[in-house]
Amino acid sequence: DTEVTQTPKHLVMGMTNKKSLKCEQHMGHRAMYWYKQKAKKPPELMFVYSYEKLSINESVPSRFSPECPNSSLLNLHLHALQPEDSALYLCASSQEGVSIYFGEGSWLTVV
Amino acid sequence: AQKVTQAQTEISVVEKEDVTLDCVYETRDTTYYLFWYKQPPSGELVFLIRRNSFDEQNEISGRYSWNFQKSTSSFNFTITASQVVDSAVYFCARGGFQKLVFGTGTRLLVSP
């Protein structure tokens, strides 16, 4: 079983809604990540938090807003999304920044 | 861009067959890491193995084995005596610090 927990597992939201994806890890890892994966494609990096500070933002649109309240939690706030944002959103964590462990993902559908 | 290429889009085998998934990578770095992940239909990316560029020893873990050849920039993955539960998409990835570059994945279908 994965030690990176993501909620919710499935989310359907309208284009005017505000929602959040949540991620938690209790492995003591100091880096946490958000990846986006479209169908039949590999995951693409969105954000990296290192020691609770945003260290990498891969030019993600501002309708996606990450937040790292503490070293164990990572949120992704969603607002005014488009249907093309529908995807699997994967959270991950790592200790030394090399071996990255993923959660089960949150399946997002924007209608 | 330093790519990771998985030329096999989809492979179908019958249970108990051996199967090899190919991975070829590009890099200008002298130190780097290579990974394999398994993604079943549920979506989770399951970490299978990490190798660093200084360690070319092949590795075996149960029915899984990995062949790292720096001379050909390849890191191939073999499943021996495949089982239906091995059906998944397998991603090869190259990593440095905090960044993974994934290949496009190989879908493995194992039928009974």
PDB file of N, CA, C and O in Angstrom, chain A residues 2 9 31 33 35 37 42-43 48 50 55 58 88 90 96-100 102-104 107, chain B residues 33 35 37 39 41-47 50 91 96-100 102-105 107:
ATOM      1  N   THR A   2       0.409   2.262  -0.748  1.00  0.00           N
ATOM      2  CA  THR A   2       1.159   3.488  -0.833  1.00  0.00           C
ATOM      3  C   THR A   2       1.145   4.213   0.508  1.00  0.00           C
ATOM      4  O   THR A   2       0.183   4.137   1.262  1.00  0.00           O
ATOM      5  N   LYS A   9     -10.501  10.547  -4.199  1.00  0.00           N
ATOM      6  CA  LYS A   9     -10.062   9.646  -5.265  1.00  0.00           C
ATOM      7  C   LYS A   9     -10.653  10.091  -6.602  1.00  0.00           C
ATOM      8  O   LYS A   9      -9.995   9.990  -7.635  1.00  0.00           O
ATOM      9  N   ALA A  31      10.335  16.721   0.569  1.00  0.00           N
ATOM     10  CA  ALA A  31       9.938  17.256  -0.729  1.00  0.00           C
ATOM     11  C   ALA A  31       8.621  16.613  -1.135  1.00  0.00           C
ATOM     12  O   ALA A  31       8.428  15.408  -0.969  1.00  0.00           O
ATOM     13  N   TYR A  33       5.394  16.773  -4.302  1.00  0.00           N
ATOM     14  CA  TYR A  33       5.232  17.091  -5.719  1.00  0.00           C
ATOM     15  C   TYR A  33       3.762  16.956  -6.143  1.00  0.00           C
ATOM     16  O   TYR A  33       3.029  16.113  -5.603  1.00  0.00           O
ATOM     17  N   TYR A  35       1.953  16.135  -9.874  1.00  0.00           N
ATOM     18  CA  TYR A  35       2.080  15.780 -11.278  1.00  0.00           C
ATOM     19  C   TYR A  35       0.679  15.717 -11.873  1.00  0.00           C
ATOM     20  O   TYR A  35      -0.290  15.366 -11.199  1.00  0.00           O
ATOM     21  N   GLN A  37      -1.411  13.914 -15.163  1.00  0.00           N
ATOM     22  CA  GLN A  37      -1.287  12.874 -16.175  1.00  0.00           C
ATOM     23  C   GLN A  37      -2.562  12.790 -17.000  1.00  0.00           C
ATOM     24  O   GLN A  37      -3.632  12.451 -16.476  1.00  0.00           O
ATOM     25  N   PRO A  42       2.536  10.135 -20.262  1.00  0.00           N
ATOM     26  CA  PRO A  42       3.278  10.036 -19.005  1.00  0.00           C
ATOM     27  C   PRO A  42       2.932  11.194 -18.073  1.00  0.00           C
ATOM     28  O   PRO A  42       2.405  12.223 -18.531  1.00  0.00           O
ATOM     29  N   PRO A  43       3.228  11.058 -16.807  1.00  0.00           N
ATOM     30  CA  PRO A  43       2.996  12.172 -15.869  1.00  0.00           C
ATOM     31  C   PRO A  43       3.879  13.366 -16.214  1.00  0.00           C
ATOM     32  O   PRO A  43       5.005  13.212 -16.683  1.00  0.00           O
ATOM     33  N   VAL A  48       6.915  21.530  -7.249  1.00  0.00           N
ATOM     34  CA  VAL A  48       7.708  20.858  -6.232  1.00  0.00           C
ATOM     35  C   VAL A  48       7.815  21.774  -5.028  1.00  0.00           C
ATOM     36  O   VAL A  48       8.132  22.962  -5.169  1.00  0.00           O
ATOM     37  N   SER A  50       9.913  22.019  -1.449  1.00  0.00           N
ATOM     38  CA  SER A  50      11.047  21.480  -0.732  1.00  0.00           C
ATOM     39  C   SER A  50      11.138  22.217   0.595  1.00  0.00           C
ATOM     40  O   SER A  50      11.210  23.452   0.612  1.00  0.00           O
ATOM     41  N   SER A  55       9.683  25.230  -4.759  1.00  0.00           N
ATOM     42  CA  SER A  55      10.998  25.274  -5.393  1.00  0.00           C
ATOM     43  C   SER A  55      10.918  25.153  -6.910  1.00  0.00           C
ATOM     44  O   SER A  55      11.793  25.625  -7.617  1.00  0.00           O
ATOM     45  N   GLU A  58       6.368  24.568 -12.855  1.00  0.00           N
ATOM     46  CA  GLU A  58       6.603  24.328 -14.274  1.00  0.00           C
ATOM     47  C   GLU A  58       5.636  25.136 -15.135  1.00  0.00           C
ATOM     48  O   GLU A  58       4.923  24.590 -15.983  1.00  0.00           O
ATOM     49  N   LEU A  88      -5.645  12.810 -14.367  1.00  0.00           N
ATOM     50  CA  LEU A  88      -5.262  12.188 -13.096  1.00  0.00           C
ATOM     51  C   LEU A  88      -4.194  13.071 -12.465  1.00  0.00           C
ATOM     52  O   LEU A  88      -3.194  13.391 -13.108  1.00  0.00           O
ATOM     53  N   LEU A  90      -1.473  13.397  -9.604  1.00  0.00           N
ATOM     54  CA  LEU A  90      -0.674  12.528  -8.739  1.00  0.00           C
ATOM     55  C   LEU A  90       0.165  13.370  -7.792  1.00  0.00           C
ATOM     56  O   LEU A  90       0.858  14.301  -8.207  1.00  0.00           O
ATOM     57  N   GLU A  96      15.393  12.388  -0.337  1.00  0.00           N
ATOM     58  CA  GLU A  96      16.634  12.975  -0.829  1.00  0.00           C
ATOM     59  C   GLU A  96      16.475  13.629  -2.192  1.00  0.00           C
ATOM     60  O   GLU A  96      17.432  14.086  -2.769  1.00  0.00           O
ATOM     61  N   GLY A  97      15.258  13.655  -2.695  1.00  0.00           N
ATOM     62  CA  GLY A  97      15.011  14.306  -3.980  1.00  0.00           C
ATOM     63  C   GLY A  97      15.259  13.413  -5.172  1.00  0.00           C
ATOM     64  O   GLY A  97      15.142  13.848  -6.309  1.00  0.00           O
ATOM     65  N   VAL A  98      15.588  12.151  -4.923  1.00  0.00           N
ATOM     66  CA  VAL A  98      15.898  11.258  -6.037  1.00  0.00           C
ATOM     67  C   VAL A  98      14.822  10.187  -6.200  1.00  0.00           C
ATOM     68  O   VAL A  98      14.190  10.086  -7.242  1.00  0.00           O
ATOM     69  N   SER A  99      14.611   9.384  -5.196  1.00  0.00           N
ATOM     70  CA  SER A  99      13.566   8.349  -5.274  1.00  0.00           C
ATOM     71  C   SER A  99      12.235   8.982  -4.904  1.00  0.00           C
ATOM     72  O   SER A  99      12.031   9.400  -3.770  1.00  0.00           O
ATOM     73  N   ILE A 100      11.335   9.033  -5.879  1.00  0.00           N
ATOM     74  CA  ILE A 100      10.064   9.730  -5.719  1.00  0.00           C
ATOM     75  C   ILE A 100       8.954   8.698  -5.649  1.00  0.00           C
ATOM     76  O   ILE A 100       8.831   7.842  -6.535  1.00  0.00           O
ATOM     77  N   PHE A 102       4.871   7.848  -5.295  1.00  0.00           N
ATOM     78  CA  PHE A 102       3.604   8.437  -5.692  1.00  0.00           C
ATOM     79  C   PHE A 102       2.430   7.886  -4.898  1.00  0.00           C
ATOM     80  O   PHE A 102       2.456   6.749  -4.416  1.00  0.00           O
ATOM     81  N   GLY A 103       1.388   8.707  -4.827  1.00  0.00           N
ATOM     82  CA  GLY A 103       0.121   8.265  -4.272  1.00  0.00           C
ATOM     83  C   GLY A 103      -0.734   7.630  -5.356  1.00  0.00           C
ATOM     84  O   GLY A 103      -0.287   7.434  -6.494  1.00  0.00           O
ATOM     85  N   GLU A 104      -1.974   7.308  -4.987  1.00  0.00           N
ATOM     86  CA  GLU A 104      -2.875   6.627  -5.915  1.00  0.00           C
ATOM     87  C   GLU A 104      -3.530   7.581  -6.906  1.00  0.00           C
ATOM     88  O   GLU A 104      -4.151   7.134  -7.849  1.00  0.00           O
ATOM     89  N   TRP A 107      -8.634  11.409  -9.603  1.00  0.00           N
ATOM     90  CA  TRP A 107      -9.171  11.532 -10.962  1.00  0.00           C
ATOM     91  C   TRP A 107     -10.101  12.740 -10.996  1.00  0.00           C
ATOM     92  O   TRP A 107     -11.123  12.757 -10.329  1.00  0.00           O
TER      93      TRP A 107
ATOM     94  N   TYR B  33      20.056   9.054 -12.459  1.00  0.00           N
ATOM     95  CA  TYR B  33      19.360   7.893 -11.921  1.00  0.00           C
ATOM     96  C   TYR B  33      18.336   7.417 -12.929  1.00  0.00           C
ATOM     97  O   TYR B  33      17.771   8.205 -13.682  1.00  0.00           O
ATOM     98  N   PHE B  35      14.860   4.805 -13.388  1.00  0.00           N
ATOM     99  CA  PHE B  35      13.778   4.216 -12.621  1.00  0.00           C
ATOM    100  C   PHE B  35      12.846   3.426 -13.533  1.00  0.00           C
ATOM    101  O   PHE B  35      12.740   3.694 -14.732  1.00  0.00           O
ATOM    102  N   TYR B  37       8.651   2.387 -13.106  1.00  0.00           N
ATOM    103  CA  TYR B  37       7.423   2.456 -12.349  1.00  0.00           C
ATOM    104  C   TYR B  37       6.371   1.607 -13.053  1.00  0.00           C
ATOM    105  O   TYR B  37       6.346   1.509 -14.285  1.00  0.00           O
ATOM    106  N   GLN B  39       2.178   1.193 -13.460  1.00  0.00           N
ATOM    107  CA  GLN B  39       0.917   1.896 -13.241  1.00  0.00           C
ATOM    108  C   GLN B  39      -0.243   0.982 -13.632  1.00  0.00           C
ATOM    109  O   GLN B  39      -0.574   0.840 -14.805  1.00  0.00           O
ATOM    110  N   PRO B  41      -4.362  -0.104 -13.691  1.00  0.00           N
ATOM    111  CA  PRO B  41      -5.523   0.731 -14.053  1.00  0.00           C
ATOM    112  C   PRO B  41      -6.015   1.631 -12.936  1.00  0.00           C
ATOM    113  O   PRO B  41      -6.638   2.664 -13.201  1.00  0.00           O
ATOM    114  N   SER B  42      -5.739   1.273 -11.702  1.00  0.00           N
ATOM    115  CA  SER B  42      -6.192   2.110 -10.578  1.00  0.00           C
ATOM    116  C   SER B  42      -5.519   3.483 -10.580  1.00  0.00           C
ATOM    117  O   SER B  42      -6.044   4.430  -9.990  1.00  0.00           O
ATOM    118  N   GLY B  43      -4.370   3.599 -11.212  1.00  0.00           N
ATOM    119  CA  GLY B  43      -3.746   4.912 -11.353  1.00  0.00           C
ATOM    120  C   GLY B  43      -2.466   5.126 -10.589  1.00  0.00           C
ATOM    121  O   GLY B  43      -1.646   5.947 -10.975  1.00  0.00           O
ATOM    122  N   GLU B  44      -2.282   4.414  -9.486  1.00  0.00           N
ATOM    123  CA  GLU B  44      -1.086   4.655  -8.690  1.00  0.00           C
ATOM    124  C   GLU B  44       0.175   4.299  -9.459  1.00  0.00           C
ATOM    125  O   GLU B  44       0.233   3.296 -10.159  1.00  0.00           O
ATOM    126  N   LEU B  45       1.193   5.110  -9.337  1.00  0.00           N
ATOM    127  CA  LEU B  45       2.505   4.803  -9.905  1.00  0.00           C
ATOM    128  C   LEU B  45       3.317   4.073  -8.833  1.00  0.00           C
ATOM    129  O   LEU B  45       3.679   4.653  -7.823  1.00  0.00           O
ATOM    130  N   VAL B  46       3.606   2.820  -9.089  1.00  0.00           N
ATOM    131  CA  VAL B  46       4.313   2.005  -8.107  1.00  0.00           C
ATOM    132  C   VAL B  46       5.795   1.984  -8.439  1.00  0.00           C
ATOM    133  O   VAL B  46       6.194   1.599  -9.541  1.00  0.00           O
ATOM    134  N   PHE B  47       6.598   2.407  -7.488  1.00  0.00           N
ATOM    135  CA  PHE B  47       8.057   2.435  -7.652  1.00  0.00           C
ATOM    136  C   PHE B  47       8.570   1.001  -7.676  1.00  0.00           C
ATOM    137  O   PHE B  47       8.295   0.200  -6.788  1.00  0.00           O
ATOM    138  N   ARG B  50      15.345   1.746  -8.653  1.00  0.00           N
ATOM    139  CA  ARG B  50      16.197   2.890  -8.953  1.00  0.00           C
ATOM    140  C   ARG B  50      17.614   2.388  -9.139  1.00  0.00           C
ATOM    141  O   ARG B  50      18.089   1.561  -8.356  1.00  0.00           O
ATOM    142  N   PHE B  91       6.451   2.523 -16.906  1.00  0.00           N
ATOM    143  CA  PHE B  91       7.190   3.727 -17.301  1.00  0.00           C
ATOM    144  C   PHE B  91       8.640   3.600 -16.872  1.00  0.00           C
ATOM    145  O   PHE B  91       8.941   3.264 -15.718  1.00  0.00           O
ATOM    146  N   GLY B  96      17.207  13.336 -11.994  1.00  0.00           N
ATOM    147  CA  GLY B  96      18.296  14.023 -11.324  1.00  0.00           C
ATOM    148  C   GLY B  96      17.784  14.379  -9.958  1.00  0.00           C
ATOM    149  O   GLY B  96      17.194  13.544  -9.283  1.00  0.00           O
ATOM    150  N   PHE B  97      17.917  15.626  -9.593  1.00  0.00           N
ATOM    151  CA  PHE B  97      17.406  16.056  -8.296  1.00  0.00           C
ATOM    152  C   PHE B  97      16.005  16.632  -8.462  1.00  0.00           C
ATOM    153  O   PHE B  97      15.806  17.643  -9.121  1.00  0.00           O
ATOM    154  N   GLN B  98      15.033  15.992  -7.891  1.00  0.00           N
ATOM    155  CA  GLN B  98      13.645  16.450  -7.859  1.00  0.00           C
ATOM    156  C   GLN B  98      12.949  16.483  -9.214  1.00  0.00           C
ATOM    157  O   GLN B  98      11.850  16.987  -9.317  1.00  0.00           O
ATOM    158  N   LYS B  99      13.578  15.967 -10.244  1.00  0.00           N
ATOM    159  CA  LYS B  99      12.906  15.983 -11.553  1.00  0.00           C
ATOM    160  C   LYS B  99      13.000  14.611 -12.184  1.00  0.00           C
ATOM    161  O   LYS B  99      14.077  14.003 -12.229  1.00  0.00           O
ATOM    162  N   LEU B 100      11.890  14.145 -12.670  1.00  0.00           N
ATOM    163  CA  LEU B 100      11.845  12.885 -13.406  1.00  0.00           C
ATOM    164  C   LEU B 100      11.433  13.177 -14.837  1.00  0.00           C
ATOM    165  O   LEU B 100      10.487  13.926 -15.069  1.00  0.00           O
ATOM    166  N   PHE B 102       9.959  11.114 -17.846  1.00  0.00           N
ATOM    167  CA  PHE B 102       9.358   9.818 -18.110  1.00  0.00           C
ATOM    168  C   PHE B 102       9.405   9.485 -19.590  1.00  0.00           C
ATOM    169  O   PHE B 102       9.309  10.368 -20.445  1.00  0.00           O
ATOM    170  N   GLY B 103       9.498   8.203 -19.870  1.00  0.00           N
ATOM    171  CA  GLY B 103       9.222   7.725 -21.213  1.00  0.00           C
ATOM    172  C   GLY B 103       7.716   7.710 -21.424  1.00  0.00           C
ATOM    173  O   GLY B 103       6.940   8.022 -20.518  1.00  0.00           O
ATOM    174  N   THR B 104       7.304   7.349 -22.608  1.00  0.00           N
ATOM    175  CA  THR B 104       5.880   7.381 -22.951  1.00  0.00           C
ATOM    176  C   THR B 104       5.126   6.163 -22.437  1.00  0.00           C
ATOM    177  O   THR B 104       3.914   6.106 -22.548  1.00  0.00           O
ATOM    178  N   GLY B 105       5.834   5.203 -21.895  1.00  0.00           N
ATOM    179  CA  GLY B 105       5.182   4.053 -21.291  1.00  0.00           C
ATOM    180  C   GLY B 105       4.968   2.913 -22.265  1.00  0.00           C
ATOM    181  O   GLY B 105       4.822   3.105 -23.470  1.00  0.00           O
ATOM    182  N   ARG B 107       2.411  -0.418 -22.500  1.00  0.00           N
ATOM    183  CA  ARG B 107       1.262  -1.124 -21.917  1.00  0.00           C
ATOM    184  C   ARG B 107       1.489  -2.618 -22.096  1.00  0.00           C
ATOM    185  O   ARG B 107       1.676  -3.096 -23.220  1.00  0.00           O
TER     186      ARG B 107
END
